[in-house]
Coordinates of C-alpha atoms and ligand atoms in Angstrom, one line a residue:
M1 CA -3.9 74.4 122.0
C2 CA -2.6 70.9 122.6
G3 CA -1.5 70.1 126.2
I4 CA 1.3 67.7 126.9
F5 CA 2.2 65.9 130.1
G6 CA 4.7 63.3 131.0
Y7 CA 5.7 61.6 134.3
I8 CA 8.5 59.4 135.5
G9 CA 8.2 58.4 139.1
T10 CA 9.3 56.0 141.7
D11 CA 6.0 55.8 143.5
G12 CA 4.1 53.7 141.0
R13 CA 1.5 56.5 140.6
A14 CA 2.2 57.5 136.9
I15 CA -1.3 56.5 135.8
N16 CA -3.1 58.6 138.4
S17 CA -0.7 61.5 138.0
V18 CA -1.0 61.6 134.2
L19 CA -4.8 61.3 134.3
Y20 CA -5.1 64.0 136.9
S21 CA -2.8 66.5 135.2
I22 CA -4.2 65.9 131.8
G23 CA -7.5 66.9 133.3
L24 CA -5.9 70.1 134.4
L25 CA -4.9 70.8 130.8
E26 CA -8.4 70.1 129.4
H27 CA -8.8 73.8 128.7
R28 CA -5.8 73.7 126.2
G29 CA -7.6 71.4 123.8
Y30 CA -10.6 69.2 124.3
D31 CA -11.3 67.7 120.9
S32 CA -9.7 64.5 122.1
M33 CA -7.5 63.2 124.9
G34 CA -5.2 60.2 125.3
V35 CA -2.6 58.6 127.5
A36 CA 0.1 56.0 127.2
F37 CA 1.6 54.0 130.1
N38 CA 4.8 52.2 129.9
M39 CA 4.1 49.1 131.9
G40 CA 7.6 47.6 131.4
R41 CA 6.8 44.8 129.0
E42 CA 4.2 46.7 127.0
V43 CA 2.8 50.2 126.4
E44 CA -0.9 50.6 127.1
L45 CA -2.7 53.3 125.1
Y46 CA -6.1 54.8 125.8
K47 CA -7.8 57.5 123.8
I48 CA -11.1 59.3 123.6
S49 CA -12.5 62.0 121.3
Q50 CA -15.6 63.9 120.4
E51 CA -16.3 61.2 117.9
D52 CA -17.0 58.8 120.8
K53 CA -18.8 61.3 123.0
E54 CA -19.6 64.9 122.1
N55 CA -19.1 66.3 125.6
F56 CA -16.5 63.9 127.0
N57 CA -14.3 64.9 129.8
I58 CA -11.4 63.4 131.8
E59 CA -13.7 61.1 133.8
D60 CA -14.6 59.4 130.5
L61 CA -11.0 58.8 129.8
K62 CA -10.4 57.5 133.3
R63 CA -13.1 55.0 132.9
L64 CA -11.3 53.5 129.9
V65 CA -8.2 52.7 132.0
P66 CA -8.6 49.4 133.8
K67 CA -8.3 49.8 137.5
R68 CA -6.4 46.6 138.1
K69 CA -3.3 47.8 136.3
R70 CA -2.7 51.0 138.2
I71 CA 1.0 50.5 139.1
C72 CA 3.3 52.2 136.7
N73 CA 6.2 54.7 136.7
N74 CA 6.2 56.1 133.3
G75 CA 3.3 57.8 131.5
I76 CA 2.5 60.5 128.9
G77 CA -0.8 62.2 128.2
H78 CA -2.2 64.7 125.8
T79 CA -5.2 67.0 125.2
R80 CA -5.7 67.8 121.5
W81 CA -7.0 70.7 119.6
A82 CA -7.3 69.6 116.0
T83 CA -5.2 71.1 113.2
F84 CA -4.0 68.3 110.9
G85 CA -6.9 65.8 110.8
G86 CA -10.4 65.8 112.2
K87 CA -11.6 65.5 115.8
T88 CA -11.4 61.7 115.8
T89 CA -10.1 59.1 118.2
K90 CA -7.6 57.9 115.6
N91 CA -6.1 61.3 115.4
A92 CA -5.9 61.6 119.2
H93 CA -2.4 61.4 120.8
P94 CA -0.3 59.6 121.9
H95 CA 0.8 58.5 118.4
H96 CA 3.2 55.7 117.7
D97 CA 5.4 54.6 114.9
F98 CA 4.6 51.7 112.6
N99 CA 6.4 49.3 114.9
K100 CA 5.0 50.6 118.1
L101 CA 8.5 51.3 119.5
F102 CA 8.0 55.0 120.2
Y103 CA 4.9 56.8 121.6
F104 CA 4.6 60.5 121.0
V105 CA 2.7 63.6 122.3
H106 CA 3.1 66.8 120.4
N107 CA 2.1 70.4 120.4
G108 CA 2.6 72.4 117.3
N109 CA 2.3 72.2 113.5
V110 CA 4.9 70.8 111.2
E111 CA 5.0 73.2 108.3
N112 CA 7.1 71.1 105.9
L113 CA 5.1 67.9 106.3
D114 CA 5.1 67.1 102.6
D115 CA 8.9 67.0 102.4
I116 CA 9.0 64.8 105.5
K117 CA 6.4 62.4 104.1
K118 CA 8.5 62.2 100.9
E119 CA 11.6 61.3 103.0
L120 CA 9.7 58.6 104.8
G121 CA 8.6 57.1 101.5
K122 CA 5.7 54.7 101.4
G123 CA 3.9 53.8 104.6
S124 CA 0.3 53.6 105.6
F125 CA -0.5 56.0 108.3
Y126 CA -3.5 55.2 110.6
S127 CA -4.2 58.9 111.3
E128 CA -4.2 62.2 109.4
T129 CA -1.9 63.9 111.8
D130 CA 1.5 65.4 111.3
S131 CA 2.4 63.9 114.7
E132 CA 2.2 60.3 113.4
V133 CA 4.6 61.3 110.6
I134 CA 7.1 62.8 113.0
V135 CA 7.2 59.8 115.3
N136 CA 7.9 57.7 112.3
L137 CA 10.7 60.0 111.3
I138 CA 12.1 59.6 114.8
A139 CA 11.9 55.9 114.5
K140 CA 13.7 56.0 111.1
Y141 CA 16.6 58.1 112.4
Y142 CA 16.7 55.9 115.5
R143 CA 17.2 52.9 113.3
E144 CA 20.0 54.7 111.5
M145 CA 21.8 56.2 114.6
N146 CA 20.8 53.8 117.4
S147 CA 20.3 56.8 119.8
L148 CA 17.0 58.4 120.6
E149 CA 18.6 61.7 121.6
K150 CA 20.4 61.8 118.3
A151 CA 17.3 60.9 116.3
V152 CA 15.3 63.5 118.1
S153 CA 18.0 66.1 117.6
K154 CA 18.0 65.4 113.8
V155 CA 14.2 65.6 113.7
L156 CA 14.3 68.9 115.5
K157 CA 16.6 70.3 112.8
K158 CA 14.5 68.9 110.1
I159 CA 11.0 70.1 111.0
E160 CA 9.8 73.6 110.3
G161 CA 7.3 75.5 112.5
A162 CA 6.8 75.8 116.2
N163 CA 6.8 72.4 117.9
A164 CA 7.3 70.8 121.2
F165 CA 7.0 67.1 122.0
V166 CA 7.7 64.2 124.4
V167 CA 8.7 60.7 123.2
M168 CA 8.4 57.5 125.1
D169 CA 10.6 54.6 124.2
A170 CA 8.6 51.4 124.7
N171 CA 11.9 49.6 125.6
K172 CA 13.0 52.1 128.1
P173 CA 10.5 52.5 130.9
E174 CA 13.0 54.5 132.9
Q175 CA 13.3 57.4 130.5
L176 CA 11.3 60.0 128.4
I177 CA 12.8 62.4 125.9
A178 CA 11.4 65.8 125.2
A179 CA 12.3 68.5 122.8
N180 CA 11.4 72.1 122.0
K181 CA 11.6 74.3 119.0
G182 CA 9.4 77.3 119.3
G183 CA 7.0 75.9 121.9
T184 CA 7.0 75.5 125.6
I185 CA 8.3 72.5 127.6
I186 CA 8.5 72.9 131.4
L187 CA 10.3 70.4 133.7
G188 CA 9.8 69.9 137.4
K189 CA 11.1 67.5 140.1
E190 CA 9.4 66.4 143.3
N191 CA 10.3 63.5 145.7
G192 CA 11.7 61.1 143.2
N193 CA 9.2 62.0 140.5
T194 CA 10.1 64.0 137.4
I195 CA 7.4 65.9 135.5
V196 CA 7.3 67.4 132.0
A197 CA 4.5 69.5 130.7
S198 CA 3.5 72.2 128.2
D199 CA 1.8 74.3 130.7
L200 CA 2.2 75.2 134.4
A201 CA -1.4 74.2 135.0
A202 CA -0.4 70.6 134.9
F203 CA 2.0 71.2 137.9
E204 CA -0.9 72.0 140.2
P205 CA -0.9 68.8 142.3
F206 CA 2.9 68.9 142.8
T207 CA 4.8 70.9 145.3
I208 CA 7.7 71.6 143.0
K209 CA 10.3 74.2 143.9
N210 CA 12.6 74.1 140.9
R211 CA 11.2 74.3 137.5
H212 CA 13.1 74.5 134.2
I213 CA 11.9 75.7 130.9
L214 CA 13.5 74.3 127.8
K215 CA 15.0 76.8 125.4
D216 CA 14.6 76.5 121.7
N217 CA 16.4 73.5 120.0
E218 CA 17.0 71.8 123.3
I219 CA 16.4 68.2 123.9
V220 CA 16.0 66.7 127.4
E221 CA 16.4 63.2 128.7
I222 CA 14.0 62.8 131.7
T223 CA 14.5 60.1 134.3
K224 CA 13.4 59.7 137.9
Q225 CA 16.7 61.4 139.0
G226 CA 15.8 64.6 137.1
W227 CA 16.9 65.7 133.6
K228 CA 19.8 66.2 131.3
I229 CA 19.5 68.9 128.7
Y230 CA 21.2 68.5 125.4
E231 CA 21.8 71.1 122.7
D232 CA 23.6 69.8 119.6
E233 CA 24.2 66.7 121.7
K234 CA 26.2 68.6 124.4
V235 CA 24.9 68.5 128.0
K236 CA 23.7 71.9 129.0
K237 CA 22.0 73.5 131.9
A238 CA 19.1 75.9 131.6
A239 CA 17.1 77.2 134.4
K240 CA 14.4 79.8 135.0
E241 CA 12.4 79.8 138.1
I242 CA 8.7 80.5 137.9
N243 CA 5.8 80.6 140.4
E244 CA 2.2 80.3 139.7
P245 CA -0.7 80.3 142.1
N246 CA -3.1 77.3 142.1
S247 CA -6.6 77.5 140.9
D248 CA -9.7 75.4 141.4
L249 CA -13.4 75.9 140.9
G250 CA -14.4 76.4 144.5
E251 CA -18.1 77.2 144.8
Y252 CA -18.5 78.0 141.1
K253 CA -19.9 75.9 138.4
F254 CA -17.6 77.1 135.6
F255 CA -14.1 78.7 135.5
M256 CA -15.5 81.6 133.5
E257 CA -18.0 82.3 136.2
K258 CA -15.3 82.1 138.9
E259 CA -12.9 84.3 136.9
I260 CA -15.6 87.0 136.3
F261 CA -16.5 87.1 140.0
E262 CA -12.9 87.3 141.2
Q263 CA -12.2 90.5 139.3
K264 CA -12.5 92.7 142.3
Y265 CA -9.4 90.9 143.7
T266 CA -7.5 90.4 140.4
M267 CA -7.9 94.1 139.6
A268 CA -6.7 95.0 143.1
N269 CA -3.8 92.7 142.6
A270 CA -2.8 94.3 139.3
I271 CA -2.3 97.7 141.0
R272 CA -1.2 96.5 144.4
G273 CA 2.0 98.3 145.5
R274 CA 2.4 100.0 142.1
L275 CA 0.6 103.3 142.5
I276 CA 3.1 105.6 144.2
T277 CA 0.9 108.6 145.1
E278 CA 3.7 111.0 146.1
T279 CA 5.1 111.0 142.6
G280 CA 2.1 110.1 140.5
I281 CA 4.4 107.6 138.8
P282 CA 3.6 103.9 139.0
K283 CA 6.3 101.5 140.2
L284 CA 6.6 98.9 137.4
G285 CA 9.6 96.8 138.4
G286 CA 9.6 94.9 135.1
I287 CA 10.4 98.0 133.0
E288 CA 12.6 99.9 135.4
N289 CA 15.8 98.8 133.7
I290 CA 14.8 100.2 130.4
A291 CA 13.0 103.3 131.6
R292 CA 15.6 105.6 130.1
S293 CA 15.3 104.0 126.7
L294 CA 11.5 104.2 126.8
R295 CA 11.8 108.0 127.3
K296 CA 13.3 108.3 123.8
V297 CA 10.6 106.2 122.1
K298 CA 8.4 108.2 119.8
T299 CA 5.8 105.6 118.9
F300 CA 4.6 102.4 120.6
H301 CA 3.1 99.6 118.6
F302 CA 0.8 97.2 120.4
I303 CA 0.4 93.7 119.1
G304 CA -2.0 90.9 120.2
C305 CA -4.8 88.6 119.2
G306 CA -8.5 88.4 120.1
T307 CA -9.2 89.8 123.5
A308 CA -5.6 90.8 123.9
Y309 CA -5.9 92.7 120.6
N310 CA -8.9 94.6 122.1
A311 CA -6.6 95.5 125.0
C312 CA -4.1 96.8 122.3
L313 CA -6.8 99.0 120.9
Y314 CA -7.5 100.4 124.3
A315 CA -3.7 101.0 124.7
K316 CA -3.6 102.9 121.5
F317 CA -6.6 105.1 122.4
L318 CA -5.3 105.8 125.9
F319 CA -1.7 106.5 124.7
N320 CA -3.1 108.9 122.1
R321 CA -5.2 110.5 124.8
F322 CA -2.1 111.2 126.8
G323 CA -0.3 112.6 123.8
I324 CA 1.8 109.6 123.0
A325 CA 1.8 108.1 119.5
A326 CA 0.7 104.5 119.4
S327 CA -0.7 101.9 117.0
A328 CA -2.5 98.6 117.5
S329 CA -2.2 95.6 115.2
I330 CA -3.6 92.1 115.1
A331 CA -0.6 89.8 115.3
S332 CA -1.7 87.4 112.6
E333 CA -1.8 90.2 110.1
F334 CA 1.2 92.2 111.1
C335 CA 4.0 90.3 109.5
Y336 CA 2.2 90.1 106.2
R337 CA 1.5 93.8 105.8
H338 CA 4.0 96.5 105.0
S339 CA 4.2 98.1 108.4
V340 CA 6.1 101.4 108.7
F341 CA 8.0 102.0 111.9
A342 CA 11.2 103.7 113.0
P343 CA 14.3 102.0 114.5
D344 CA 13.6 103.7 117.9
D345 CA 9.9 102.7 118.1
A346 CA 9.0 100.2 120.7
F347 CA 6.7 97.1 120.4
I348 CA 4.5 95.9 123.2
F349 CA 3.1 92.4 123.0
I350 CA -0.1 91.7 125.0
S351 CA -1.0 88.1 125.8
Q352 CA -2.7 86.3 128.6
S353 CA -1.0 82.9 128.0
G354 CA 2.3 84.3 126.7
E355 CA 2.3 81.4 124.2
T356 CA 0.2 82.7 121.3
A357 CA 2.0 81.6 118.1
D358 CA 0.8 84.5 116.0
T359 CA 2.1 87.0 118.6
I360 CA 5.4 85.1 118.9
E361 CA 5.9 85.3 115.2
V362 CA 5.8 89.1 115.3
I363 CA 8.3 89.1 118.2
N364 CA 10.7 87.0 116.2
E365 CA 10.3 89.4 113.3
I366 CA 10.8 92.5 115.4
K367 CA 13.8 91.1 117.2
I368 CA 15.5 90.8 113.8
K369 CA 14.9 94.5 113.3
G370 CA 16.3 95.3 116.8
N371 CA 13.4 97.3 118.2
I372 CA 12.7 97.3 121.9
C373 CA 10.1 94.5 122.7
L374 CA 8.0 94.7 125.9
G375 CA 5.5 92.1 127.1
I376 CA 2.2 92.6 129.0
V377 CA 1.7 89.0 130.0
N378 CA -0.2 87.0 132.6
V379 CA 1.7 83.7 132.7
P380 CA 5.1 84.1 134.3
G381 CA 7.8 82.1 132.5
S382 CA 5.8 81.8 129.3
R383 CA 7.4 82.3 126.0
I384 CA 6.4 85.9 125.4
W385 CA 7.5 86.7 129.0
R386 CA 10.9 85.2 128.2
E387 CA 11.4 86.5 124.7
T388 CA 10.7 90.2 125.4
D389 CA 13.3 92.6 126.8
A390 CA 11.2 93.7 129.7
G391 CA 7.5 93.9 130.6
I392 CA 4.6 94.1 133.0
S393 CA 3.1 91.1 134.8
I394 CA -0.7 91.6 134.9
R395 CA -0.9 89.3 138.0
A396 CA -4.4 88.0 137.2
G397 CA -3.5 84.5 138.4
K398 CA -4.4 81.4 136.4
E399 CA -7.1 81.9 133.8
K400 CA -8.7 78.7 132.9
G401 CA -11.9 79.7 131.2
V402 CA -11.3 79.7 127.4
A403 CA -13.0 83.1 127.2
S404 CA -10.6 85.7 128.6
T405 CA -12.3 87.8 131.3
K406 CA -10.2 88.7 134.3
A407 CA -7.0 88.9 132.3
F408 CA -8.6 91.5 130.0
I409 CA -9.4 93.8 132.9
S410 CA -5.9 93.3 134.4
Q411 CA -4.4 94.0 131.0
L412 CA -6.4 97.3 130.8
A413 CA -5.2 98.2 134.4
S414 CA -1.6 97.4 133.3
I415 CA -2.0 99.5 130.2
V416 CA -3.2 102.5 132.3
M417 CA -0.2 102.2 134.6
L418 CA 2.2 101.9 131.7
A419 CA 0.5 104.9 129.9
V420 CA 0.8 107.0 133.1
F421 CA 4.4 105.9 133.5
L422 CA 5.3 107.0 130.0
A423 CA 3.2 110.1 130.1
R424 CA 4.8 111.2 133.3
Q425 CA 8.2 110.9 131.5
R426 CA 6.7 113.3 128.9
N427 CA 4.0 115.9 129.6
M428 CA 1.6 114.6 132.2
T429 CA 1.5 116.6 135.4
I430 CA 1.9 115.0 138.8
D431 CA -1.7 115.8 139.8
T432 CA -3.1 114.1 136.7
G433 CA -1.1 111.0 137.6
Q434 CA -2.3 111.2 141.2
R435 CA -5.9 111.7 140.1
I436 CA -5.7 108.6 137.9
F437 CA -4.2 106.6 140.8
R438 CA -7.0 107.7 143.2
E439 CA -9.6 106.6 140.6
L440 CA -7.8 103.3 139.8
E441 CA -7.9 102.4 143.5
L442 CA -11.7 102.7 143.5
I443 CA -12.1 100.4 140.5
P444 CA -12.1 97.1 142.4
D445 CA -15.1 98.2 144.6
K446 CA -16.9 99.5 141.6
I447 CA -16.4 96.2 139.8
Q448 CA -17.9 94.5 142.8
E449 CA -21.0 96.9 142.5
I450 CA -21.5 95.6 139.0
L451 CA -21.0 92.0 140.0
N452 CA -23.7 92.5 142.7
Q453 CA -26.1 93.1 139.9
A454 CA -25.5 89.6 138.4
N455 CA -29.1 88.5 139.0
L456 CA -30.5 91.5 137.2
I457 CA -28.2 90.9 134.2
R458 CA -29.3 87.2 134.2
K459 CA -32.9 88.4 134.0
V460 CA -32.1 90.7 131.1
V461 CA -30.5 87.8 129.3
N462 CA -33.4 85.5 129.9
K463 CA -35.7 88.1 128.6
N464 CA -33.7 88.6 125.4
S465 CA -32.4 85.2 124.6
R466 CA -34.7 84.9 121.6
F467 CA -32.5 87.2 119.5
T468 CA -30.1 85.6 117.1
N469 CA -28.4 88.7 116.0
Y470 CA -26.7 91.4 118.1
Y471 CA -24.8 94.6 117.5
F472 CA -22.5 95.8 120.2
L473 CA -22.1 99.5 119.8
G474 CA -20.1 102.3 121.5
R475 CA -18.1 105.4 120.7
Y476 CA -14.5 106.2 121.5
F477 CA -13.3 104.2 124.5
N478 CA -16.4 102.2 124.6
Y479 CA -16.1 101.1 121.0
I480 CA -13.4 98.8 122.5
T481 CA -15.9 97.5 125.1
A482 CA -18.3 96.8 122.3
E483 CA -15.6 94.8 120.5
E484 CA -14.9 92.8 123.6
G485 CA -18.6 92.2 124.4
S486 CA -19.3 91.0 120.9
L487 CA -16.3 88.6 120.9
K488 CA -17.4 87.2 124.2
L489 CA -21.0 86.6 123.1
K490 CA -20.1 84.8 119.9
E491 CA -17.3 82.7 121.3
I492 CA -19.2 81.1 124.2
S493 CA -22.9 81.4 123.1
Y494 CA -22.5 80.9 119.3
V495 CA -24.9 83.8 118.8
H496 CA -24.1 86.1 115.9
A497 CA -22.7 89.4 117.2
E498 CA -20.9 92.3 115.5
A499 CA -19.3 95.4 117.0
Y500 CA -19.3 98.8 115.4
P501 CA -18.4 102.3 116.5
L502 CA -21.9 103.6 117.2
G503 CA -21.6 106.6 114.8
E504 CA -20.9 104.2 112.0
M505 CA -24.4 102.7 112.1
K506 CA -25.9 105.1 109.6
H507 CA -23.2 104.2 107.1
G508 CA -24.5 100.8 106.5
P509 CA -25.2 98.5 109.5
L510 CA -28.5 100.3 110.3
A511 CA -30.0 98.5 107.3
L512 CA -30.2 95.3 109.4
I513 CA -32.1 96.9 112.3
D514 CA -35.7 95.8 112.8
K515 CA -37.7 94.4 115.7
D516 CA -35.7 91.1 115.6
F517 CA -32.3 92.7 116.0
C518 CA -30.9 93.6 119.4
S519 CA -28.3 96.4 119.9
V520 CA -26.3 96.5 123.1
V521 CA -25.2 100.1 123.4
I522 CA -22.5 101.2 125.8
I523 CA -23.1 104.8 126.6
P524 CA -21.5 106.2 129.7
D525 CA -21.8 109.9 130.5
D526 CA -18.7 111.2 128.6
S527 CA -17.8 113.6 125.8
V528 CA -19.7 111.5 123.2
F529 CA -22.8 110.8 125.3
K530 CA -25.1 113.3 123.4
K531 CA -24.0 112.0 120.0
S532 CA -24.6 108.4 121.2
L533 CA -28.1 109.3 122.3
V534 CA -28.9 110.5 118.8
N535 CA -27.7 107.2 117.4
I536 CA -29.9 105.3 119.8
H537 CA -32.9 107.3 118.6
E538 CA -32.0 106.2 115.1
I539 CA -32.1 102.5 116.1
K540 CA -35.4 102.9 118.1
A541 CA -37.0 104.7 115.1
R542 CA -36.5 101.5 113.2
N543 CA -38.0 99.4 116.0
G544 CA -34.7 97.9 117.0
K545 CA -34.3 96.5 120.5
V546 CA -31.9 98.5 122.6
L547 CA -30.0 97.3 125.7
A548 CA -28.1 100.1 127.3
I549 CA -25.0 100.0 129.6
T550 CA -24.7 103.4 131.2
N551 CA -23.9 105.4 134.3
K552 CA -26.4 108.1 133.6
K553 CA -30.2 108.2 134.1
M554 CA -31.8 107.6 130.7
D555 CA -35.2 107.8 129.2
V556 CA -36.7 104.4 129.8
N557 CA -38.5 104.7 126.6
L558 CA -35.3 104.9 124.7
A559 CA -33.7 101.8 126.0
D560 CA -35.7 98.6 126.5
D561 CA -33.3 97.5 129.2
I562 CA -30.8 99.4 131.2
I563 CA -27.8 98.1 133.2
F564 CA -26.2 100.8 135.4
V565 CA -22.5 100.9 136.1
P566 CA -20.7 103.3 138.5
R567 CA -19.1 106.5 137.2
T568 CA -15.3 106.9 136.6
I569 CA -13.0 108.9 134.5
D570 CA -14.1 108.5 130.8
Y571 CA -11.0 106.7 129.7
L572 CA -11.2 104.2 132.5
S573 CA -14.8 103.3 131.8
P574 CA -14.0 100.1 129.8
L575 CA -12.6 98.7 133.1
L576 CA -16.2 98.8 134.3
T577 CA -18.5 98.7 131.2
T578 CA -16.8 95.4 130.1
I579 CA -18.0 93.6 133.3
P580 CA -21.8 93.5 132.5
L581 CA -21.0 92.3 129.0
Q582 CA -18.9 89.4 130.4
L583 CA -21.9 88.4 132.6
F584 CA -24.3 88.9 129.7
S585 CA -22.4 86.4 127.5
Y586 CA -21.9 84.0 130.4
Y587 CA -25.6 83.9 131.2
M588 CA -26.5 83.7 127.6
A589 CA -24.3 80.7 127.2
L590 CA -26.0 79.0 130.2
K591 CA -29.4 79.9 128.9
L592 CA -28.6 78.4 125.5
K593 CA -27.1 75.3 127.2
R594 CA -23.5 75.9 126.0
N595 CA -20.6 75.0 128.1
P596 CA -18.8 78.3 128.6
D597 CA -15.5 76.7 129.6
K598 CA -15.4 74.6 126.4
P599 CA -16.6 76.6 123.5
R600 CA -16.7 74.5 120.4
N601 CA -13.7 74.9 118.0
L602 CA -11.7 77.1 120.4
A603 CA -8.7 76.5 122.6
K604 CA -7.4 78.6 125.5
T605 CA -3.8 78.7 124.3
V606 CA -3.4 79.1 120.6
T607 CA 0.1 77.7 119.8
V608 CA -0.4 77.4 116.0
S609 CA -0.2 80.3 113.6
Ligands
F6R1 C1 -11.2 85.5 123.8 C2 -9.8 84.9 123.9 C3 -8.9 84.9 122.8 C4 -7.5 85.3 123.3 C5 -6.5 85.2 122.1 C6 -5.1 85.6 122.5 O1 -11.9 85.4 124.9 O2 -9.5 84.4 125.0 O3 -9.3 85.8 121.8 O4 -7.5 86.6 123.8 O5 -6.5 83.9 121.6 O6 -4.6 84.8 123.6 P1 -3.5 85.3 124.5 O7 -4.0 86.5 125.3 O8 -3.2 84.1 125.4 O9 -2.3 85.7 123.7

């Protein structure tokens, strides 16, 4: 969701730095962008939104900033994903109070906005955002207390919901104040410049060794010397080191394309050094300390959203396959249902970003109950990484494409390793563990074999791009692949797609099948292959179009198009069958002239619940 960046420097390069790093946060929210520069005597504000230009990017914002004034040491910037108020330039951040004393960039949602508006009394707001209300509350408390830190501290106590923000005081060009309650604020220092951001991606141009993450309810004063952290107005230190590899587009046109094509390497990275063949037990450093407690757990509950939820489903199926009880739940539903679980059950939270608000809400709830919480996370140092007791880093590297691709495959790989780890604690034999390891080691090359067919998949897409309705169908493990393929297609192509367990077709969905409906059927040679074949006949008998993903020779009259994938153990097949579906949705997006890295209405990191 919204991206935040702030810079206090000594080199006069705040304008360039803010504009550059805001560009790196584009994927967080791209409904609008804005920057404010404290020029000493005045604050200059520049904003752009989809209202001005449907497909604007950072270059359009840069063009708004006059070149002659490029010397500045204090700036803030923001990329917005709309919640309170439409995608307009007025609603773009930075926001300011009525008197233009404070400028404010904000990530989150204020859930008790009506109460705060009442407290502020009358006032004509220029925007529809909660952020403008909050900066006015800060200004009000500042007038009462004559201290920005104290005012921010009071606001932090007052507002409800997950929020993180940075405030610029127009009269203090040497200082920024940031605060966190339920969000993420990261600080970094480099050669006389201090940086604050909501996301490590913004740190890319800087060679920063020490980074600090603000804890909840902490307020920080940022100056060129570094930062002072306050909690309840006491100076405190909080530090947690994190490292993240850089990422750029290289030879690729889109991040989604790059991330699909690097999966051979990211998959290899997920398992590197972890498959100990002698024992058939994976070495998972992040859970070693609690291995004994995990032995006693009877049921594992997996929680996630979107693609990460699909990974949860895979975990459930795989754990069950290995004789371990498991459930999978969509995070945004979990807290509102009456879930039954035992005190010694463990919860496993899957998240690429580690910042998904819906998932964090469940963590908060489960921590109250006292169950073990594990994370399967991509971004080191992220909130879910920090808030869980232990976990596995999926090591996929920065994922910038809004549609999750390589992180999904690395999540599946991590789930397999975790499942083997736990199953080896229980009933799995050493040779089964070893056999799985041997097969996992082959997966990176098998992924590459599929990627080598990209041109063929592109041709299949071009041939089928007239369809406006798709089913994605599969049985057992490949029902999960179907869910993931369907999600990918709709989110980046805006083509209607639904996923079903293939055998369920005859119970209703088959009614929609005719010559204008395309079914993508995932049908590897496994225990459900024969049953799946019958179901394809049912679709063909109704003149439906069938595109098959398989590893077995099939009657060419049965499927209109076939994409072959290499063979593997049946329960590992989603690690392969997902890849052609990622390419399918990617090429469909290109064919339909969509920008796959900026799907409308979506953001990469969903920090509102
Ligand atoms: C789909 C996609 C989303 C995310 C979901 C959870 O391609 O990317 O569905 O999977 O928003 O995000 P994380 O994994 O960051 O918790």
